């Protein structure tokens, strides 16, 4: 659907009862409100619909709270989880006084990154292909009070339940780090993942594969076909919405938290990316691993700006429980072909020029996809514009390097505070073309420090009692 009139006709044809308007907050969570079908007219797509922006995390102050959502006609879908037939529209946020895009609207930032790409003349389309991992649990409990703090997760297929009285316990539970690709009955969640991909396909998401992931306790991955940057960010919002709600149908719960349990793999979001121009791929050439010079410079930009990037692509305190040297997630800033221990990998599945791309393996799915995809593109473009040399590839297992060898390779920051500091110092590449603004970056850093870092410093963890109670 290209116009508001197309959407109106579609809604009437589907006999929609109401219209749900969705937008994304600064941290990457969908917000929504529902309006009457009577308000689905040309004015909605031209004038927007108002809401209170002061109640949204990281947004307006109460004295300047009025905002407008302007629906994107191309985003029209039928919501698969509403009892009444509901038209869903995703929109951009604009200021009602100036009628200009709101600079803290993540969807607007993603759109501006695409515009900036075109303005450089380097290319006209950035393709993004994320591989998001998540856990499907049967139970989760957590609390934090002055005198206690705990979390408890559980899964029927978790190896820690191998000795539980399940009346009967049939075994067949994936062991720690033993969940990659086993068939049923060890893989107990084939049907629920298939239901998830079928719901995705109903709303037009092209799915490539689904499978159990490495960890015990219901770790999963669903891969969707690559798409242009803004469209893929929209897709990832639908992706999260669908998997969470399908799980709820089955009385289960999904989390995209990067490291919800100790001693097994966390959930990453390896992100494939490439640039095209006039329908032709720009990353195929005669350089290393069949890549072009532009692709090598793009890699140089990613590696150079990675310490700042991870403040956006790995934006939670929990993200850095996954990003620990020597474990499953790549933290060393090197590139290689086929090598999954490097932060940047060049996949070698196909010789076709159209398949030439790089994969940044450090990000995780707790990120806001609009901000993360835009930031990665801006880092890569900075690499091309400034011809940043990525150095020599590292074609060996980084996890197996000696301490002396490993020390010589730069790494990402080991916690969120250091990542935010790196972002504060290295932000110029994000400001080009007013894609990001100083206000957005300052707000991001301030929000993270005040609402996540500072509160966590005040609260002891259960493991601290194990370490220090007898001191």
Coordinates of N, CA, C and O in Angstrom, one line a residue, residues 126-130 224-229 232 271-274 298 373 376-377:
X126 N 20.8 0.5 1.8 CA 21.5 -0.3 2.7 C 20.6 -1.5 3.1 O 19.5 -1.3 3.5
X127 N 21.2 -2.7 2.8 CA 20.4 -3.9 3.2 C 20.9 -4.4 4.5 O 22.1 -4.5 4.7
X128 N 20.0 -4.8 5.3 CA 20.3 -5.3 6.7 C 19.6 -6.7 6.8 O 18.5 -6.9 6.5
X129 N 20.4 -7.6 7.4 CA 19.9 -9.0 7.7 C 20.2 -9.4 9.1 O 21.3 -10.0 9.3
X130 N 19.4 -9.1 10.1 CA 19.7 -9.5 11.5 C 19.4 -11.0 11.7 O 18.4 -11.5 11.2
X224 N 15.1 -13.9 9.2 CA 14.3 -13.4 8.2 C 15.1 -12.9 7.0 O 16.3 -12.5 7.2
X225 N 14.6 -12.8 5.9 CA 15.3 -12.3 4.7 C 15.7 -10.9 4.8 O 14.9 -10.1 5.3
X226 N 16.9 -10.5 4.3 CA 17.3 -9.2 4.4 C 16.4 -8.2 3.7 O 15.6 -8.6 2.8
X227 N 16.4 -7.0 4.2 CA 15.6 -5.9 3.6 C 16.3 -4.6 3.8 O 17.3 -4.5 4.5
X228 N 15.7 -3.5 3.2 CA 16.3 -2.2 3.3 C 16.2 -1.8 4.8 O 15.4 -2.3 5.6
X229 N 17.0 -0.8 5.2 CA 17.3 -0.6 6.6 C 16.0 -0.2 7.4 O 15.7 -0.9 8.4
X232 N 13.6 -3.2 7.6 CA 14.0 -4.2 8.4 C 13.8 -3.8 9.9 O 13.5 -4.7 10.7
X271 N 24.5 -9.2 12.6 CA 23.8 -8.3 11.7 C 24.6 -8.2 10.4 O 25.7 -7.7 10.3
X272 N 24.0 -8.8 9.3 CA 24.6 -8.8 8.0 C 24.2 -7.4 7.3 O 23.1 -6.9 7.5
X273 N 25.1 -6.9 6.6 CA 24.9 -5.6 6.0 C 25.7 -5.4 4.7 O 26.8 -5.9 4.5
X274 N 25.0 -4.7 3.7 CA 25.7 -4.4 2.5 C 25.1 -3.1 1.9 O 24.0 -2.7 2.3
X298 N 34.4 0.0 4.6 CA 33.2 -0.1 5.5 C 33.5 -0.9 6.8 O 33.2 -0.5 7.9
X373 N 20.7 -0.1 13.6 CA 21.0 -0.2 12.1 C 21.5 1.1 11.6 O 22.4 1.1 10.8
X376 N 25.2 1.6 12.8 CA 26.1 0.7 12.0 C 26.4 1.3 10.6 O 27.5 1.3 10.1
X377 N 25.3 1.7 10.0 CA 25.4 2.3 8.6 C 26.3 3.5 8.6 O 27.2 3.7 7.8

